[in-house]
Amino acid sequence: MFSQRQAAVNRARLPTPEIADFASPWLGIGGCSTDAISEAQRSNGETTRTRCTAGIVASYWITYRNLTDRDAAHARYRIQAMSTPGLAAGVTAPTQQQIAAGRRVQYIEYAYRIPSGDRAGHVVAAIWWSDPTKPLAGVFTCYWNDLASSWTPLRDLWTQADTAPGQR
């Protein structure tokens, strides 16, 4: 099956087995590049950031140096989520979600406006989630207009964790 082959290819492109296990429910869609994001492009505390694409959605699989750095990212995205209703209507409040095999994750929806460049002024919608016990996180991002100004497509992709073959 295509999705199983794609998952195997993508799994090999993630830098550690731990982040590959975390990302596994979503690896059967789209394609991933090796960890080619430069250190300058990573946020504080990130040790790896691997980019994958699934159509109009980009996903990032992130490892942090430690839980403190991951918690700092969590706090940053929680703050960013507070200004999201004015940018992307229908956003849900940060929460914990239960996914495959009863695992719980920290879940945040947020949006931001591109400050400069060709897409200056465009809004990006994102879902960030992390394992509360490990320095790992995933992010889905997409331009709000490409989502037809709806969170549903990103949420549908995120729910792959509950329906993908070969879950954790």
CSV table of C-alpha atoms in Angstrom, one decimal, residues 20-117:
chain,number,residue,atom,x,y,z
A,20,ALA,CA,9.8,8.9,14.2
A,21,ASP,CA,7.6,7.0,16.7
A,22,PHE,CA,5.9,10.3,17.7
A,23,ALA,CA,5.2,11.3,14.1
A,24,SER,CA,4.3,7.8,12.9
A,25,PRO,CA,0.5,8.3,12.6
A,26,TRP,CA,1.1,11.0,10.0
A,27,LEU,CA,4.1,9.7,8.1
A,28,GLY,CA,2.0,7.9,5.4
A,29,ILE,CA,0.9,11.1,3.8
A,30,GLY,CA,3.1,13.5,2.0
A,31,GLY,CA,6.9,13.6,1.9
A,32,CYS,CA,9.6,14.5,4.4
A,33,SER,CA,13.0,15.9,3.8
A,34,THR,CA,16.0,15.0,6.1
A,35,ASP,CA,16.6,17.4,8.9
A,36,ALA,CA,17.8,20.2,6.7
A,37,ILE,CA,16.5,23.1,8.7
A,38,SER,CA,19.5,25.2,9.7
A,39,GLU,CA,20.2,26.0,13.3
A,40,ALA,CA,19.5,29.6,12.6
A,41,GLN,CA,15.9,28.7,11.4
A,42,ARG,CA,15.1,26.7,14.5
A,43,SER,CA,13.5,28.2,17.5
A,44,ASN,CA,15.3,28.3,20.9
A,45,GLY,CA,15.9,24.9,22.4
A,46,GLU,CA,15.2,22.9,19.2
A,47,THR,CA,17.8,20.3,18.4
A,48,THR,CA,16.1,19.0,15.2
A,49,ARG,CA,13.3,20.3,13.0
A,50,THR,CA,12.3,18.1,10.0
A,51,ARG,CA,9.8,19.4,7.5
A,52,CYS,CA,7.2,17.3,5.7
A,53,THR,CA,4.5,18.3,3.3
A,54,ALA,CA,1.0,16.9,2.6
A,55,GLY,CA,-0.5,19.0,-0.2
A,56,ILE,CA,-1.0,22.5,1.2
A,57,VAL,CA,0.0,21.6,4.7
A,58,ALA,CA,3.5,21.7,6.1
A,59,SER,CA,4.3,19.6,9.1
A,60,TYR,CA,7.4,20.0,11.3
A,61,TRP,CA,8.7,17.3,13.7
A,62,ILE,CA,10.7,18.8,16.4
A,63,THR,CA,13.0,17.5,19.1
A,64,TYR,CA,14.0,19.9,22.0
A,65,ARG,CA,17.1,19.7,24.1
A,66,ASN,CA,15.0,18.9,27.2
A,67,LEU,CA,11.6,19.3,28.7
A,68,THR,CA,12.3,22.8,29.9
A,69,ASP,CA,12.9,24.0,26.3
A,70,ARG,CA,9.8,22.1,25.1
A,71,ASP,CA,7.8,23.7,27.9
A,72,ALA,CA,9.1,27.2,26.9
A,73,ALA,CA,7.8,26.5,23.4
A,74,HIS,CA,4.5,25.3,24.8
A,75,ALA,CA,4.2,28.6,26.8
A,76,ARG,CA,5.0,30.7,23.7
A,77,TYR,CA,2.3,29.0,21.6
A,78,ARG,CA,-0.2,29.3,24.4
A,79,ILE,CA,0.4,33.1,24.5
A,80,GLN,CA,0.2,33.2,20.7
A,81,ALA,CA,-3.1,31.4,20.8
A,82,MET,CA,-4.7,34.2,22.8
A,83,SER,CA,-4.5,36.6,19.8
A,84,THR,CA,-5.7,34.0,17.3
A,85,PRO,CA,-9.4,34.6,17.4
A,86,GLY,CA,-8.9,37.9,15.7
A,87,LEU,CA,-6.9,36.2,12.9
A,88,ALA,CA,-8.6,32.9,12.5
A,89,ALA,CA,-12.1,32.5,13.8
A,90,GLY,CA,-13.2,29.3,15.4
A,91,VAL,CA,-9.9,28.5,17.1
A,92,THR,CA,-10.2,26.2,20.2
A,93,ALA,CA,-8.6,26.9,23.5
A,94,PRO,CA,-5.3,25.1,24.4
A,95,THR,CA,-6.1,21.8,25.9
A,96,GLN,CA,-4.9,18.2,26.4
A,97,GLN,CA,-6.2,15.7,23.9
A,98,GLN,CA,-6.3,12.0,23.9
A,99,ILE,CA,-5.0,10.2,20.8
A,100,ALA,CA,-4.2,6.6,19.8
A,101,ALA,CA,-3.7,4.0,22.5
A,102,GLY,CA,-5.0,6.4,25.2
A,103,ARG,CA,-1.9,8.7,24.9
A,104,ARG,CA,-2.5,12.3,25.9
A,105,VAL,CA,-0.8,15.3,24.3
A,106,GLN,CA,-0.7,19.0,24.9
A,107,TYR,CA,-2.7,20.6,22.0
A,108,ILE,CA,-2.7,24.2,20.8
A,109,GLU,CA,-4.3,25.9,17.8
A,110,TYR,CA,-2.8,29.3,17.0
A,111,ALA,CA,-2.4,31.7,14.0
A,112,TYR,CA,0.0,34.5,13.1
A,113,ARG,CA,0.4,37.0,10.3
A,114,ILE,CA,3.5,36.8,8.0
A,115,PRO,CA,5.4,40.0,8.8
A,116,SER,CA,7.4,40.5,5.6
A,117,GLY,CA,8.3,39.0,2.2
